[in-house]
Short mmCIF file of C-alpha atoms and ligand atoms in Angstrom, two decimals:
data_model
loop_
_atom_site.label_atom_id
_atom_site.label_comp_id
_atom_site.label_asym_id
_atom_site.label_seq_id
_atom_site.Cartn_x
_atom_site.Cartn_y
_atom_site.Cartn_z
CA MET A 116 12.91 -17.19 29.03
CA LYS A 117 11.95 -13.71 27.85
CA PRO A 118 9.27 -14.00 25.11
CA SER A 119 10.37 -12.68 21.75
CA ARG A 120 8.88 -9.52 20.33
CA ILE A 121 5.71 -9.66 18.25
CA TYR A 122 5.88 -7.55 15.10
CA LEU A 123 2.42 -6.56 13.87
CA ASP A 124 3.34 -3.63 11.64
CA TYR A 125 3.64 -5.32 8.24
CA ALA A 126 1.67 -2.53 6.55
CA ALA A 127 4.52 -0.16 7.43
CA THR A 128 7.06 -2.53 5.95
CA THR A 129 7.86 -6.23 5.70
CA PRO A 130 11.16 -7.96 6.41
CA ILE A 131 12.97 -9.27 3.37
CA HIS A 132 12.18 -12.97 2.71
CA PRO A 133 15.29 -15.19 3.03
CA GLU A 134 14.78 -16.54 -0.53
CA VAL A 135 14.55 -12.98 -1.82
CA TRP A 136 17.65 -11.98 0.13
CA LYS A 137 19.49 -14.90 -1.45
CA VAL A 138 18.66 -13.68 -4.96
CA MET A 139 19.56 -10.13 -4.03
CA GLY A 140 22.91 -11.18 -2.59
CA GLU A 141 23.78 -13.33 -5.59
CA VAL A 142 23.00 -10.52 -8.02
CA ALA A 143 24.81 -7.91 -5.92
CA LEU A 144 27.93 -10.10 -5.77
CA ASN A 145 27.96 -11.48 -9.30
CA VAL A 146 26.37 -8.86 -11.52
CA SER A 147 28.67 -5.90 -11.33
CA GLY A 148 28.25 -4.24 -14.71
CA ASN A 149 26.26 -1.18 -15.62
CA PRO A 150 23.19 -2.26 -17.64
CA SER A 151 23.82 0.62 -20.06
CA SER A 152 27.32 -0.68 -20.95
CA ILE A 153 27.65 -2.73 -24.10
CA HIS A 154 30.35 -5.14 -22.83
CA ALA A 155 29.67 -8.58 -21.38
CA GLU A 156 29.27 -7.36 -17.77
CA GLY A 157 26.84 -4.70 -18.92
CA ARG A 158 24.88 -7.17 -21.03
CA LEU A 159 24.57 -9.54 -18.08
CA ALA A 160 23.17 -6.74 -15.91
CA ARG A 161 20.73 -5.81 -18.69
CA THR A 162 19.60 -9.44 -18.92
CA VAL A 163 18.90 -9.57 -15.16
CA ILE A 164 16.77 -6.44 -15.41
CA GLU A 165 14.82 -7.63 -18.44
CA GLU A 166 14.23 -11.08 -16.94
CA SER A 167 12.93 -9.38 -13.80
CA ARG A 168 10.62 -7.22 -15.92
CA LYS A 169 9.27 -10.37 -17.59
CA THR A 170 8.60 -12.01 -14.21
CA ILE A 171 6.74 -8.98 -12.87
CA CYS A 172 4.75 -8.44 -16.07
CA LYS A 173 3.73 -12.10 -16.04
CA SER A 174 2.45 -11.72 -12.46
CA LEU A 175 0.43 -8.63 -13.42
CA ASN A 176 -0.49 -9.69 -16.97
CA ALA A 177 0.98 -6.48 -18.37
CA SER A 178 3.13 -5.87 -21.45
CA LEU A 179 6.86 -5.41 -20.98
CA SER A 180 6.61 -1.91 -22.40
CA GLU A 181 4.15 -0.91 -19.66
CA LEU A 182 6.41 -1.51 -16.66
CA PHE A 183 9.06 0.91 -15.38
CA PHE A 184 11.35 0.44 -12.40
CA THR A 185 11.63 3.23 -9.84
CA SER A 186 13.04 3.72 -6.33
CA CYS A 187 9.74 3.43 -4.43
CA GLY A 188 5.97 3.81 -4.45
CA THR A 189 6.25 7.52 -3.72
CA GLU A 190 8.34 8.13 -6.84
CA SER A 191 5.98 6.07 -8.99
CA ASN A 192 2.87 7.90 -7.80
CA ASN A 193 4.52 11.33 -8.20
CA THR A 194 5.74 10.53 -11.71
CA ILE A 195 2.26 9.43 -12.76
CA LEU A 196 0.30 12.33 -11.25
CA ILE A 197 2.69 15.05 -12.38
CA GLY A 198 3.09 13.41 -15.80
CA ALA A 199 -0.67 13.13 -16.34
CA VAL A 200 -1.04 16.89 -15.83
CA ARG A 201 2.09 17.99 -17.70
CA ASP A 202 2.00 15.53 -20.62
CA LEU A 203 -1.59 14.38 -21.05
CA GLY A 204 -3.34 17.70 -20.50
CA VAL A 205 -5.27 16.63 -17.39
CA THR A 206 -6.95 19.68 -15.83
CA ARG A 207 -9.25 17.98 -13.32
CA ILE A 208 -8.24 15.38 -10.74
CA ILE A 209 -10.71 13.51 -8.54
CA SER A 210 -9.30 11.77 -5.49
CA SER A 211 -10.08 10.96 -1.86
CA PRO A 212 -8.94 12.68 1.34
CA LEU A 213 -7.84 9.29 2.71
CA GLU A 214 -5.03 8.75 0.19
CA HIS A 215 -1.43 8.31 1.29
CA HIS A 216 0.55 11.53 1.70
CA CYS A 217 2.57 10.76 -1.43
CA ILE A 218 -0.68 11.33 -3.36
CA LEU A 219 -2.14 14.14 -1.25
CA HIS A 220 1.06 16.19 -1.09
CA ALA A 221 1.71 15.67 -4.81
CA LEU A 222 -1.85 16.88 -5.51
CA ASP A 223 -1.27 19.96 -3.30
CA HIS A 224 1.87 20.68 -5.31
CA ILE A 225 0.00 20.23 -8.61
CA ALA A 226 -2.89 22.48 -7.52
CA ARG A 227 -0.39 25.19 -6.50
CA HIS A 228 1.68 25.12 -9.67
CA HIS A 229 -0.71 24.10 -12.46
CA PRO A 230 -4.16 25.23 -13.59
CA VAL A 231 -5.73 22.02 -12.29
CA GLU A 232 -8.87 21.60 -10.24
CA VAL A 233 -8.49 18.92 -7.54
CA VAL A 234 -11.75 17.51 -6.16
CA TYR A 235 -11.89 15.26 -3.07
CA LEU A 236 -14.79 12.81 -2.85
CA PRO A 237 -16.72 12.37 0.36
CA VAL A 238 -15.99 9.02 1.99
CA GLN A 239 -18.35 6.50 3.58
CA PRO A 240 -17.89 5.78 7.31
CA THR A 241 -16.05 2.66 6.12
CA GLY A 242 -13.50 4.75 4.23
CA GLN A 243 -14.71 3.93 0.73
CA PRO A 244 -14.96 6.91 -1.63
CA ASP A 245 -18.63 7.57 -2.45
CA LEU A 246 -19.33 5.91 -5.80
CA GLU A 247 -22.49 7.93 -6.51
CA VAL A 248 -20.70 11.23 -5.95
CA LEU A 249 -17.88 9.96 -8.16
CA ALA A 250 -20.44 9.29 -10.92
CA GLU A 251 -21.84 12.82 -10.54
CA GLU A 252 -18.36 14.35 -10.57
CA LEU A 253 -17.47 12.36 -13.67
CA LYS A 254 -20.60 13.63 -15.45
CA ARG A 255 -19.59 17.16 -14.47
CA SER A 256 -16.10 16.45 -15.86
CA GLU A 257 -17.22 15.42 -19.34
CA GLY A 258 -15.38 17.54 -21.90
CA THR A 259 -12.56 18.16 -19.39
CA LYS A 260 -9.50 15.91 -19.37
CA THR A 261 -9.90 14.17 -16.01
CA LEU A 262 -7.84 11.76 -13.92
CA VAL A 263 -9.27 9.80 -11.00
CA SER A 264 -6.72 8.65 -8.41
CA LEU A 265 -7.94 6.25 -5.70
CA MET A 266 -5.93 3.82 -3.60
CA GLN A 267 -6.79 0.13 -3.77
CA VAL A 268 -6.01 -0.64 -0.11
CA ASN A 269 -5.92 2.04 2.54
CA ASN A 270 -2.69 1.70 4.51
CA GLU A 271 -4.18 2.85 7.82
CA ILE A 272 -7.52 1.06 7.97
CA GLY A 273 -7.34 -1.62 5.25
CA THR A 274 -10.41 -0.45 3.31
CA THR A 275 -10.30 -1.77 -0.25
CA ILE A 276 -12.02 -0.64 -3.41
CA ASP A 277 -13.02 -2.80 -6.35
CA LEU A 278 -10.69 -1.54 -9.11
CA GLN A 279 -12.93 -3.02 -11.79
CA GLU A 280 -15.99 -1.12 -10.57
CA TYR A 281 -14.33 2.25 -9.96
CA GLY A 282 -12.08 2.00 -13.03
CA GLN A 283 -14.95 1.06 -15.35
CA LEU A 284 -17.01 4.01 -14.13
CA CYS A 285 -14.08 6.33 -14.90
CA HIS A 286 -13.57 4.87 -18.37
CA ASP A 287 -17.32 5.01 -19.13
CA HIS A 288 -17.05 8.78 -18.64
CA GLY A 289 -13.81 9.14 -20.59
CA ALA A 290 -11.65 9.74 -17.49
CA LEU A 291 -8.25 8.19 -16.79
CA PHE A 292 -7.93 5.93 -13.77
CA HIS A 293 -4.86 5.70 -11.53
CA SER A 294 -4.66 3.57 -8.41
CA ASP A 295 -2.04 3.72 -5.67
CA THR A 296 -1.78 -0.06 -5.32
CA VAL A 297 1.27 -0.01 -3.02
CA GLN A 298 -0.51 -1.89 -0.20
CA ALA A 299 -2.21 -4.31 -2.58
CA VAL A 300 0.55 -5.57 -4.88
CA GLY A 301 1.62 -9.01 -3.68
CA TYR A 302 -1.78 -9.52 -2.01
CA THR A 303 -4.10 -9.25 -5.05
CA ARG A 304 -4.32 -10.91 -8.45
CA TYR A 305 -4.14 -8.52 -11.39
CA ASP A 306 -5.04 -9.01 -15.01
CA LEU A 307 -3.97 -5.56 -16.17
CA ASP A 308 -4.46 -6.32 -19.83
CA ARG A 309 -8.19 -6.66 -19.17
CA MET A 310 -8.65 -4.22 -16.29
CA PRO A 311 -9.82 -0.60 -16.66
CA ILE A 312 -6.65 0.84 -15.12
CA ASP A 313 -4.33 3.35 -16.77
CA PHE A 314 -1.67 3.69 -14.07
CA MET A 315 -0.61 1.95 -10.88
CA ALA A 316 2.32 1.83 -8.44
CA GLY A 317 4.11 -0.91 -6.49
CA SER A 318 6.80 -0.98 -3.80
CA ALA A 319 8.88 -4.09 -3.03
CA HIS A 320 9.23 -3.50 0.72
CA LYS A 321 5.49 -4.05 1.19
CA PHE A 322 5.68 -7.63 -0.12
CA TYR A 323 8.85 -9.04 1.48
CA GLY A 324 11.22 -7.46 -1.02
CA PRO A 325 13.92 -4.89 -0.26
CA LYS A 326 13.38 -1.23 0.53
CA GLY A 327 14.29 1.35 -2.10
CA VAL A 328 12.85 -0.28 -5.21
CA GLY A 329 9.44 -0.04 -6.84
CA PHE A 330 7.68 0.10 -10.16
CA MET A 331 5.04 1.95 -12.07
CA TYR A 332 2.60 0.63 -14.60
CA ILE A 333 1.69 2.99 -17.45
CA ARG A 334 -0.79 1.61 -19.97
CA ASN A 335 0.62 1.55 -23.49
CA ASP A 336 -1.94 4.14 -24.65
CA HIS A 337 -0.18 6.87 -22.64
CA THR A 338 3.22 8.50 -23.00
CA LEU A 339 4.53 10.39 -20.00
CA GLN A 340 7.75 12.33 -19.65
CA PRO A 341 10.12 11.42 -16.80
CA LEU A 342 10.42 13.13 -13.44
CA LEU A 343 14.22 12.70 -13.46
CA TYR A 344 16.42 13.66 -16.42
CA GLY A 345 19.82 12.15 -17.13
CA GLY A 346 20.93 8.89 -18.69
CA SER A 347 17.52 8.02 -20.18
CA GLN A 348 17.31 4.62 -18.48
CA GLU A 349 14.01 2.74 -18.39
CA ARG A 350 13.26 3.76 -21.97
CA ASN A 351 13.71 7.38 -20.94
CA MET A 352 11.07 7.12 -18.20
CA ARG A 353 13.45 7.02 -15.23
CA SER A 354 17.03 8.20 -15.45
CA GLY A 355 19.61 6.85 -13.03
CA THR A 356 21.63 3.62 -12.96
CA GLU A 357 19.25 0.82 -12.11
CA ASN A 358 19.16 -0.91 -8.71
CA ILE A 359 19.87 -4.28 -10.33
CA ALA A 360 19.95 -6.42 -7.19
CA GLY A 361 16.86 -4.67 -5.85
CA ILE A 362 14.97 -5.16 -9.10
CA ALA A 363 15.87 -8.88 -9.24
CA ALA A 364 14.83 -9.24 -5.59
CA MET A 365 11.53 -7.44 -6.22
CA ALA A 366 10.75 -9.81 -9.08
CA LYS A 367 11.49 -12.83 -6.88
CA ALA A 368 9.38 -11.40 -4.04
CA LEU A 369 6.40 -10.76 -6.30
CA GLU A 370 6.66 -14.16 -7.93
CA MET A 371 6.69 -15.86 -4.51
CA ALA A 372 3.84 -13.68 -3.26
CA CYS A 373 1.67 -14.57 -6.26
CA ASP A 374 2.44 -18.29 -5.97
CA THR A 375 1.20 -18.38 -2.37
CA LEU A 376 -1.40 -15.61 -2.46
CA ASP A 377 -4.49 -17.61 -1.51
CA GLU A 378 -2.99 -19.49 1.42
CA ARG A 379 -1.32 -16.34 2.75
CA SER A 380 -4.61 -14.41 2.52
CA SER A 381 -6.62 -17.01 4.39
CA HIS A 382 -3.94 -17.32 7.07
CA MET A 383 -3.90 -13.56 7.67
CA MET A 384 -7.70 -13.40 7.58
CA ALA A 385 -7.84 -16.04 10.34
CA ARG A 386 -5.33 -14.12 12.50
CA ARG A 387 -7.23 -10.88 11.91
CA SER A 388 -10.56 -12.45 12.97
CA GLN A 389 -8.93 -14.08 15.99
CA LEU A 390 -7.49 -10.76 17.15
CA LEU A 391 -10.71 -8.83 16.54
CA GLU A 392 -12.91 -11.36 18.36
CA GLY A 393 -10.42 -11.57 21.23
CA LEU A 394 -10.11 -7.80 21.61
CA LYS A 395 -13.89 -7.34 21.55
CA LYS A 396 -14.16 -9.74 24.50
CA VAL A 397 -11.55 -8.02 26.66
CA ILE A 398 -12.07 -4.35 25.74
CA PRO A 399 -15.67 -3.16 26.19
CA GLY A 400 -16.68 -0.53 23.63
CA LEU A 401 -13.89 -1.36 21.16
CA THR A 402 -14.79 -0.37 17.59
CA VAL A 403 -13.27 -1.21 14.22
CA ASN A 404 -12.26 1.19 11.45
CA GLY A 405 -13.09 0.18 7.91
CA PRO A 406 -15.65 -2.05 6.29
CA PRO A 407 -16.61 -5.67 7.08
CA MET A 408 -14.01 -8.34 6.40
CA GLU A 409 -15.06 -8.94 2.75
CA SER A 410 -14.10 -5.38 1.75
CA CYS A 411 -11.06 -5.13 3.95
CA SER A 412 -7.49 -6.18 3.41
CA PRO A 413 -6.82 -9.35 5.42
CA LYS A 414 -3.49 -7.95 6.54
CA ILE A 415 -4.79 -4.85 8.37
CA LEU A 416 -6.96 -4.43 11.49
CA SER A 417 -7.50 -0.91 12.81
CA VAL A 418 -9.34 -0.63 16.14
CA ASN A 419 -10.40 2.20 18.43
CA VAL A 420 -9.91 1.64 22.15
CA PRO A 421 -12.20 3.80 24.32
CA GLU A 422 -10.43 6.43 26.39
CA GLY A 423 -9.45 5.16 29.82
CA PRO A 424 -7.10 6.09 32.63
CA ARG A 425 -4.28 4.04 31.07
CA THR A 426 -4.84 4.41 27.32
CA ASP A 427 -2.85 7.62 26.90
CA LEU A 428 0.42 5.93 26.05
CA LEU A 429 -1.08 2.75 24.65
CA LEU A 430 1.24 2.40 21.66
CA MET A 431 4.31 3.10 23.73
CA ASN A 432 3.19 0.63 26.40
CA LEU A 433 2.53 -1.98 23.70
CA ASP A 434 6.07 -1.43 22.49
CA ILE A 435 7.44 -1.83 26.02
CA ALA A 436 5.38 -5.03 26.38
CA GLY A 437 7.07 -6.35 23.21
CA VAL A 438 4.40 -5.66 20.58
CA SER A 439 5.12 -3.48 17.54
CA ALA A 440 1.97 -1.90 16.15
CA SER A 441 1.12 1.48 14.71
CA GLY A 442 -1.21 4.35 15.56
CA GLY A 443 -1.78 5.86 12.19
CA SER A 444 0.40 5.54 9.12
CA ALA A 445 4.05 4.80 9.88
CA CYS A 446 5.05 8.16 8.43
CA SER A 447 2.95 10.01 11.04
CA SER A 448 3.48 7.71 14.00
CA GLY A 449 4.72 9.52 17.06
CA VAL A 450 2.45 12.45 16.26
CA GLU A 451 -0.29 12.58 18.87
CA SER A 452 -3.11 14.12 16.77
CA ALA A 453 -5.51 11.89 14.82
CA SER A 454 -4.17 11.12 11.36
CA HIS A 455 -5.66 12.66 8.21
CA VAL A 456 -7.46 9.35 7.61
CA LEU A 457 -8.97 8.98 11.08
CA ARG A 458 -10.20 12.59 11.03
CA HIS A 459 -12.62 11.59 8.24
CA LEU A 460 -13.99 8.57 10.09
CA PRO A 461 -16.54 8.28 12.88
CA VAL A 462 -13.93 7.82 15.63
CA ARG A 463 -14.99 8.98 19.11
CA ASP A 464 -12.99 11.83 20.70
CA GLY A 465 -10.37 10.44 23.04
CA ASP A 466 -10.31 6.95 21.50
CA LYS A 467 -6.87 5.46 20.90
CA THR A 468 -6.52 3.92 17.47
CA VAL A 469 -4.19 0.99 17.00
CA ARG A 470 -3.35 -0.54 13.62
CA PHE A 471 -2.25 -4.14 13.71
CA SER A 472 -1.01 -5.65 10.47
CA PHE A 473 -0.23 -9.29 9.91
CA SER A 474 2.08 -11.59 8.01
CA PRO A 475 1.61 -15.16 6.84
CA GLN A 476 3.96 -16.11 9.69
CA THR A 477 1.91 -14.47 12.46
CA THR A 478 0.89 -17.30 14.79
CA ALA A 479 -2.29 -17.94 16.78
CA GLU A 480 -0.16 -17.98 19.97
CA GLU A 481 1.21 -14.54 19.19
CA ILE A 482 -2.31 -13.19 18.70
CA ASP A 483 -3.44 -14.71 22.03
CA ARG A 484 -0.52 -12.98 23.72
CA VAL A 485 -1.38 -9.65 22.10
CA ILE A 486 -5.00 -9.99 23.31
CA ASP A 487 -3.75 -10.59 26.88
CA ILE A 488 -1.35 -7.66 26.68
CA MET A 489 -4.04 -5.34 25.28
CA ALA A 490 -6.40 -6.46 28.05
CA SER A 491 -3.85 -5.69 30.72
CA LEU A 492 -2.87 -2.34 29.20
CA THR A 493 -6.43 -1.09 28.89
CA SER A 494 -8.06 -2.55 31.99
CA THR A 495 -9.10 -0.11 34.71
CA THR A 496 -8.41 -2.64 37.47
CA ALA A 497 -5.40 -4.79 38.27
CA GLN A 498 -7.53 -7.95 37.90
CA VAL A 499 -6.84 -8.58 34.26
CA LEU A 500 -3.12 -8.25 34.81
CA SER A 501 -3.14 -11.10 37.30
CA SER A 502 -5.51 -13.27 35.27
CA THR A 503 -3.17 -13.12 32.26
CA LYS A 504 -0.50 -14.83 34.33
CA ASP A 505 -2.57 -18.05 34.49
N1 LIG B 854 1.13 4.36 -0.89
C1 LIG B 854 0.72 3.66 0.18
C2 LIG B 854 -0.70 3.25 0.27
C3 LIG B 854 1.63 3.31 1.19
O1 LIG B 854 1.22 2.61 2.24
C4 LIG B 854 2.98 3.72 1.05
C5 LIG B 854 3.97 3.40 2.11
O2 LIG B 854 3.67 3.39 3.29
C6 LIG B 854 3.35 4.43 -0.09
C7 LIG B 854 2.41 4.73 -1.05
C8 LIG B 854 4.77 4.88 -0.30
O3 LIG B 854 5.56 3.80 -0.68
P1 LIG B 854 7.18 3.89 -0.55
O4 LIG B 854 7.48 3.71 0.90
O5 LIG B 854 7.67 2.78 -1.39
O6 LIG B 854 7.55 5.22 -1.06
#
């Protein structure tokens, strides 16, 4: 029997969980009103949205007035960055060159169209933004309205930052702190009421919810204007008829993710270690991007395979062999140059970078198969190919 495919690209997106799909289907079929209508159908739709808001706020320990539904992480991050400049008078933004393009391209836009200085911190070889340089930059920023925007989990290499540490430093210097938490929501516990965070973003498709729905957190102290104008939904923060089924599904997905967070994390950590140890044994010279396990997301493993006669089309060959992985971020996959993240890391010229990302359902047998396939695809002799048949 032909073995089934092995999907190891959960950082790009996750499949919808069957329980989440059930909720989404029920709402899509049975809740047909417009939440802005005052009749019974409208009121039912409004109730579904507000119950979903309560569920998500409970998971994050945020107030109901601090959560706004959007269409995705990109929209949330753009609304926050552009709003901070336009509505809060921010004239200096400190960020990192390893952020997702929805931050970097928004910052390019801001720098082109507003009198704002954008500063990019140097990063450690592990991908973490340099904390000492951040402290110096924050001292330099005193007296200037400043926003720091740093992602919690890097989507390409899994590097994490301690939000408490970075956020506190920003607040100690009077700066606002925003984190693109798209890869972390559903995998981290938050206590937003007590954390030094002003803004954050989430996206349901990263935690087994549907695509096309997300949220933004805006601390009560701040009032931003919307990016979209129209019907004044979401307390005038996001016009457009709400994606009711998507919102209900996102709430269910986050609730389930939080309920099982610890066991899912340790499962993925075990699969990550298994893959790393296995790959190190079969691929001489293999290196890892990102910090040691403790500071890395358990769901992401990014490795560099030394250049060899057969590594040129490694990702494509993995795909043909039935393994879905990624080279850089999903958005830039297919492009043969090193991604904007890898260009800032100590990756050897010619190395092929592969990002594997795991789910709580990834099995030890699947990982063993991926190790065998990687061995056969990168070996310079035919020997490994035959030994994997045993
Ligand atoms: N931020 C990070 C770190 C991501 O990984 C992604 C998606 O890949 C996004 C933002 C964008 O999220 P969305 O796809 O919901 O727009």
